[in-house]
Amino acid sequence: MSDPDSISLGHVASAALELLRKHPEGLSMAEMRDMLDMGADSQEHFNRRVRDIRKVYEMPLRRRESDGASIYVLGNPKPQADSGQVSERLRAAVIHLAHGRCQMCGRTVAGDGVKLQADHKVPQSWGGPTTMENLWAICEACNRGKRNYFSSFSADEMKQVVHFESVHERIANFLRLHMPEPVPAWAIEFVANVRDQQLDWRKRLRELRYAPIGLEIEVSKKRDDKGVQSFYTLKNWRDLPPDHVRLIKDFERRKDR
Ligand SMILES: [Zn+2]
């Protein structure tokens, strides 16, 4: 569901919506056109704009007691289904915020000639919404790589992984899905950053090896189409204790002494 006010209404529809808000008793089409100073020839255009509002708001047509005129009364916003479509406005805002730099690999439009695309960070099929927070600007190569790589995972499994609030749980459970295969660093970085910005996901991964957590994770280097990359392989599985963040901190304190 998205906020109805974030859906773009044209300026005529917005003005009509404002009028209806000021007149909770309801207004006829002719009254709204008069108040907005629209001539008779604009009738059809205006009817379309009113239909735009009715896509977003409940707006029952009623009969006014005093003069029998048909009037529209503004009701509640309608719940909007998220189609996954990125509007032009949203796309432009996402690309603008990236300042010409791919948010995944860091290559730039100016320096590397990449083309940026607005992409759902958490794919829609994993429950990701079409909102500013869940969109990022990435280059075509990154977008293709991400799509190809994640297409082998079941959406239900990934939905569970990205749902974890703890970054340790997200990384551990993602590696577990892959056991005993090596997972490329960029994919772990992606899963780590899916809910909040993780400045040091590699440290979060190392913490999973601490004795109280006890996961065994092997590192290897391999060359792929992006150059030499680190890969991580999970060798055993143990459920993470619910208080793993505290256990990690305690372990670190003891270690430093
Ligand atoms: Zn990129």
CSV table of C-alpha atoms and ligand atoms in Angstrom, one decimal:
chain,number,residue,atom,x,y,z
A,1,MET,CA,0.0,0.0,0.0
A,2,SER,CA,1.2,3.5,-0.7
A,3,ASP,CA,0.2,6.9,0.6
A,4,PRO,CA,-2.4,8.3,-1.7
A,5,ASP,CA,-0.9,11.8,-1.5
A,6,SER,CA,2.3,10.4,-3.1
A,7,ILE,CA,0.4,9.5,-6.2
A,8,SER,CA,0.7,12.3,-8.6
A,9,LEU,CA,-2.6,14.1,-9.5
A,10,GLY,CA,-2.4,16.8,-12.1
A,11,HIS,CA,-2.9,20.4,-11.0
A,12,VAL,CA,-6.5,20.5,-12.1
A,13,ALA,CA,-7.3,17.3,-10.1
A,14,SER,CA,-5.4,18.6,-7.2
A,15,ALA,CA,-7.3,21.9,-7.2
A,16,ALA,CA,-10.6,20.0,-7.4
A,17,LEU,CA,-9.5,17.8,-4.5
A,18,GLU,CA,-8.8,20.9,-2.5
A,19,LEU,CA,-12.3,22.3,-3.2
A,20,LEU,CA,-13.9,19.0,-2.1
A,21,ARG,CA,-11.9,19.2,1.1
A,22,LYS,CA,-13.2,22.7,1.8
A,23,HIS,CA,-16.8,21.6,1.0
A,24,PRO,CA,-17.4,18.4,2.9
A,25,GLU,CA,-21.1,18.8,2.2
A,26,GLY,CA,-20.3,18.0,-1.5
A,27,LEU,CA,-20.2,19.8,-4.8
A,28,SER,CA,-21.7,19.3,-8.2
A,29,MET,CA,-19.4,19.1,-11.3
A,30,ALA,CA,-20.8,22.5,-12.5
A,31,GLU,CA,-20.0,24.1,-9.2
A,32,MET,CA,-16.5,22.8,-9.1
A,33,ARG,CA,-15.9,24.0,-12.7
A,34,ASP,CA,-17.3,27.5,-11.8
A,35,MET,CA,-15.1,27.8,-8.8
A,36,LEU,CA,-12.0,26.7,-10.7
A,37,ASP,CA,-13.0,29.2,-13.5
A,38,MET,CA,-13.2,26.5,-16.2
A,39,GLY,CA,-15.3,27.2,-19.2
A,40,ALA,CA,-18.0,24.9,-20.5
A,41,ASP,CA,-15.8,23.5,-23.3
A,42,SER,CA,-13.5,22.0,-20.6
A,43,GLN,CA,-16.3,19.7,-19.4
A,44,GLU,CA,-14.9,16.5,-20.7
A,45,HIS,CA,-11.4,17.3,-19.6
A,46,PHE,CA,-12.7,18.1,-16.1
A,47,ASN,CA,-14.7,14.9,-16.0
A,48,ARG,CA,-11.5,12.9,-16.6
A,49,ARG,CA,-9.7,14.7,-13.8
A,50,VAL,CA,-12.5,13.9,-11.4
A,51,ARG,CA,-12.2,10.3,-12.4
A,52,ASP,CA,-8.5,10.5,-11.5
A,53,ILE,CA,-9.4,11.6,-8.0
A,54,ARG,CA,-11.9,8.8,-7.8
A,55,LYS,CA,-9.1,6.3,-8.4
A,56,VAL,CA,-7.4,7.5,-5.3
A,57,TYR,CA,-10.3,8.5,-3.0
A,58,GLU,CA,-13.8,7.2,-2.2
A,59,MET,CA,-16.1,9.7,-3.7
A,60,PRO,CA,-19.7,8.7,-3.8
A,61,LEU,CA,-22.2,10.5,-6.0
A,62,ARG,CA,-25.2,11.8,-4.0
A,63,ARG,CA,-28.4,13.7,-4.6
A,64,ARG,CA,-28.6,17.0,-2.8
A,65,GLU,CA,-31.9,17.4,-0.9
A,66,SER,CA,-32.3,21.2,-1.5
A,67,ASP,CA,-32.1,21.3,-5.3
A,68,GLY,CA,-31.8,17.6,-6.4
A,69,ALA,CA,-28.4,18.3,-7.9
A,70,SER,CA,-25.9,15.4,-8.2
A,71,ILE,CA,-23.0,16.1,-6.0
A,72,TYR,CA,-19.7,14.4,-5.2
A,73,VAL,CA,-18.7,14.0,-1.5
A,74,LEU,CA,-15.0,13.4,-0.7
A,75,GLY,CA,-14.5,10.2,1.4
A,76,ASN,CA,-11.4,8.3,2.6
A,77,PRO,CA,-8.4,7.5,0.5
A,78,LYS,CA,-8.6,4.2,-1.2
A,79,PRO,CA,-5.9,1.6,-0.4
A,80,GLN,CA,-3.6,1.5,-3.4
A,81,ALA,CA,-2.2,-1.8,-4.6
A,82,ASP,CA,1.6,-1.6,-5.3
A,83,SER,CA,2.0,-2.5,-9.0
A,84,GLY,CA,5.8,-2.3,-8.8
A,85,GLN,CA,5.7,0.3,-11.6
A,86,VAL,CA,8.2,3.1,-10.9
A,87,SER,CA,6.6,6.4,-11.9
A,88,GLU,CA,8.6,8.9,-14.0
A,89,ARG,CA,8.8,11.2,-11.1
A,90,LEU,CA,10.1,8.6,-8.7
A,91,ARG,CA,12.6,7.3,-11.3
A,92,ALA,CA,13.9,10.9,-11.8
A,93,ALA,CA,14.3,11.4,-8.1
A,94,VAL,CA,16.1,8.1,-7.5
A,95,ILE,CA,18.6,8.8,-10.4
A,96,HIS,CA,19.1,12.4,-9.2
A,97,LEU,CA,20.0,11.2,-5.7
A,98,ALA,CA,22.7,8.9,-7.0
A,99,HIS,CA,24.7,11.8,-8.4
A,100,GLY,CA,25.7,9.9,-11.5
A,101,ARG,CA,27.2,6.9,-9.6
A,102,CYS,CA,26.1,3.3,-9.6
A,103,GLN,CA,25.0,2.6,-6.0
A,104,MET,CA,26.2,-1.0,-6.3
A,105,CYS,CA,29.7,-0.9,-8.0
A,106,GLY,CA,30.4,2.8,-7.8
A,107,ARG,CA,31.2,3.3,-11.5
A,108,THR,CA,30.0,6.6,-12.9
A,109,VAL,CA,28.1,8.0,-15.8
A,110,ALA,CA,30.8,10.6,-16.5
A,111,GLY,CA,33.9,8.5,-15.9
A,112,ASP,CA,32.9,5.0,-17.0
A,113,GLY,CA,30.0,5.7,-19.3
A,114,VAL,CA,27.6,3.5,-17.4
A,115,LYS,CA,23.8,4.0,-17.7
A,116,LEU,CA,21.8,4.1,-14.5
A,117,GLN,CA,18.5,2.4,-13.9
A,118,ALA,CA,16.1,2.7,-11.0
A,119,ASP,CA,15.8,-0.7,-9.5
A,120,HIS,CA,13.9,-2.2,-6.5
A,121,LYS,CA,16.6,-2.9,-3.9
A,122,VAL,CA,14.5,-5.6,-2.3
A,123,PRO,CA,12.7,-7.1,-5.3
A,124,GLN,CA,8.9,-6.9,-5.3
A,125,SER,CA,8.7,-10.7,-5.2
A,126,TRP,CA,10.5,-10.7,-1.8
A,127,GLY,CA,8.1,-8.2,-0.5
A,128,GLY,CA,9.9,-5.0,-1.4
A,129,PRO,CA,7.7,-1.9,-1.8
A,130,THR,CA,7.9,0.7,-4.6
A,131,THR,CA,9.1,3.5,-2.4
A,132,MET,CA,12.0,5.9,-2.4
A,133,GLU,CA,13.7,4.0,0.4
A,134,ASN,CA,13.6,0.7,-1.5
A,135,LEU,CA,14.7,2.1,-4.9
A,136,TRP,CA,18.3,2.7,-5.9
A,137,ALA,CA,20.1,3.7,-9.1
A,138,ILE,CA,22.4,1.0,-10.4
A,139,CYS,CA,24.1,0.4,-13.7
A,140,GLU,CA,22.9,-2.0,-16.3
A,141,ALA,CA,25.6,-4.6,-15.7
A,142,CYS,CA,24.9,-4.6,-11.9
A,143,ASN,CA,21.2,-4.9,-12.5
A,144,ARG,CA,21.7,-7.8,-14.9
A,145,GLY,CA,24.2,-9.5,-12.5
A,146,LYS,CA,21.8,-9.1,-9.5
A,147,ARG,CA,18.9,-10.4,-11.5
A,148,ASN,CA,20.8,-13.4,-12.8
A,149,TYR,CA,22.4,-14.3,-9.5
A,150,PHE,CA,19.2,-14.1,-7.4
A,151,SER,CA,17.0,-15.8,-9.9
A,152,SER,CA,18.3,-19.1,-8.6
A,153,PHE,CA,16.9,-18.5,-5.1
A,154,SER,CA,13.3,-19.1,-4.2
A,155,ALA,CA,11.4,-15.8,-3.5
A,156,ASP,CA,10.0,-17.3,-0.3
A,157,GLU,CA,13.4,-18.2,1.1
A,158,MET,CA,14.7,-14.7,0.2
A,159,LYS,CA,11.7,-13.1,1.8
A,160,GLN,CA,12.6,-14.8,5.0
A,161,VAL,CA,16.3,-13.8,4.8
A,162,VAL,CA,15.6,-10.1,4.2
A,163,HIS,CA,13.0,-10.1,6.9
A,164,PHE,CA,15.5,-10.6,9.7
A,165,GLU,CA,16.1,-7.4,11.5
A,166,SER,CA,19.6,-8.5,12.7
A,167,VAL,CA,22.3,-8.1,10.1
A,168,HIS,CA,24.0,-11.2,11.6
A,169,GLU,CA,20.9,-13.3,11.0
A,170,ARG,CA,20.6,-12.0,7.4
A,171,ILE,CA,24.2,-12.9,6.5
A,172,ALA,CA,24.2,-16.2,8.3
A,173,ASN,CA,20.9,-17.4,6.9
A,174,PHE,CA,21.8,-16.2,3.4
A,175,LEU,CA,25.1,-18.2,3.5
A,176,ARG,CA,23.1,-21.2,4.8
A,177,LEU,CA,20.8,-21.1,1.8
A,178,HIS,CA,23.9,-21.7,-0.3
A,179,MET,CA,25.7,-24.3,1.8
A,180,PRO,CA,28.1,-25.8,0.7
A,181,GLU,CA,28.6,-23.4,-2.2
A,182,PRO,CA,30.8,-20.3,-2.0
A,183,VAL,CA,28.9,-17.0,-2.1
A,184,PRO,CA,30.4,-13.9,-3.8
A,185,ALA,CA,31.2,-10.9,-1.5
A,186,TRP,CA,28.9,-8.5,-3.4
A,187,ALA,CA,25.8,-10.7,-2.8
A,188,ILE,CA,26.5,-10.8,1.0
A,189,GLU,CA,27.1,-7.1,1.0
A,190,PHE,CA,23.8,-6.6,-0.8
A,191,VAL,CA,21.9,-8.8,1.7
A,192,ALA,CA,23.6,-7.1,4.7
A,193,ASN,CA,22.5,-3.6,3.4
A,194,VAL,CA,19.0,-4.5,2.4
A,195,ARG,CA,17.3,-3.1,5.6
A,196,ASP,CA,19.8,-0.5,6.8
A,197,GLN,CA,23.2,0.8,5.8
A,198,GLN,CA,26.0,-1.5,7.0
A,199,LEU,CA,29.3,0.3,6.9
A,200,ASP,CA,31.3,-2.8,7.8
A,201,TRP,CA,29.5,-5.9,6.8
A,202,ARG,CA,32.8,-7.8,6.6
A,203,LYS,CA,33.2,-7.3,10.4
A,204,ARG,CA,29.6,-8.5,11.0
A,205,LEU,CA,30.5,-11.6,9.0
A,206,ARG,CA,33.7,-12.2,11.0
A,207,GLU,CA,31.8,-11.9,14.2
A,208,LEU,CA,29.7,-14.9,13.2
A,209,ARG,CA,33.0,-16.9,13.7
A,210,TYR,CA,33.3,-15.9,17.3
A,211,ALA,CA,33.2,-18.8,19.8
A,212,PRO,CA,29.8,-18.0,21.3
A,213,ILE,CA,28.2,-18.0,17.7
A,214,GLY,CA,30.4,-20.7,16.3
A,215,LEU,CA,29.9,-20.6,12.6
A,216,GLU,CA,32.8,-21.8,10.4
A,217,ILE,CA,33.1,-19.6,7.3
A,218,GLU,CA,35.8,-20.2,4.7
A,219,VAL,CA,37.2,-17.4,2.5
A,220,SER,CA,38.4,-18.0,-1.1
A,221,LYS,CA,39.4,-15.9,-4.0
A,222,LYS,CA,38.1,-16.4,-7.5
A,223,ARG,CA,38.2,-14.5,-10.8
A,224,ASP,CA,34.9,-13.8,-12.3
A,225,ASP,CA,33.5,-11.2,-14.8
A,226,LYS,CA,34.1,-8.4,-12.2
A,227,GLY,CA,37.7,-9.3,-11.6
A,228,VAL,CA,39.2,-11.2,-8.6
A,229,GLN,CA,36.5,-11.5,-5.9
A,230,SER,CA,36.2,-12.9,-2.4
A,231,PHE,CA,33.9,-15.8,-1.8
A,232,TYR,CA,32.6,-17.1,1.5
A,233,THR,CA,31.5,-20.6,2.2
A,234,LEU,CA,29.6,-21.7,5.3
A,235,LYS,CA,30.8,-25.0,6.6
A,236,ASN,CA,28.4,-25.7,9.5
A,237,TRP,CA,25.1,-24.5,10.8
A,238,ARG,CA,24.0,-23.5,14.3
A,239,ASP,CA,21.0,-21.4,15.1
A,240,LEU,CA,22.1,-17.9,16.2
A,241,PRO,CA,21.3,-17.3,19.9
A,242,PRO,CA,18.6,-14.7,20.3
A,243,ASP,CA,21.0,-12.5,22.3
A,244,HIS,CA,23.9,-12.9,19.7
A,245,VAL,CA,24.6,-9.1,19.6
A,246,ARG,CA,25.3,-9.0,23.3
A,247,LEU,CA,27.3,-12.2,23.2
A,248,ILE,CA,29.5,-10.8,20.4
A,249,LYS,CA,30.1,-7.6,22.4
A,250,ASP,CA,31.0,-9.5,25.5
A,251,PHE,CA,33.3,-11.8,23.6
A,252,GLU,CA,35.1,-8.7,22.1
A,253,ARG,CA,35.6,-7.1,25.5
A,254,ARG,CA,37.1,-10.3,26.9
A,255,LYS,CA,39.3,-10.7,23.8
A,256,ASP,CA,40.7,-7.1,24.2
A,257,ARG,CA,41.7,-7.6,27.8
B,1,ZN,ZN,27.2,-0.9,-11.2
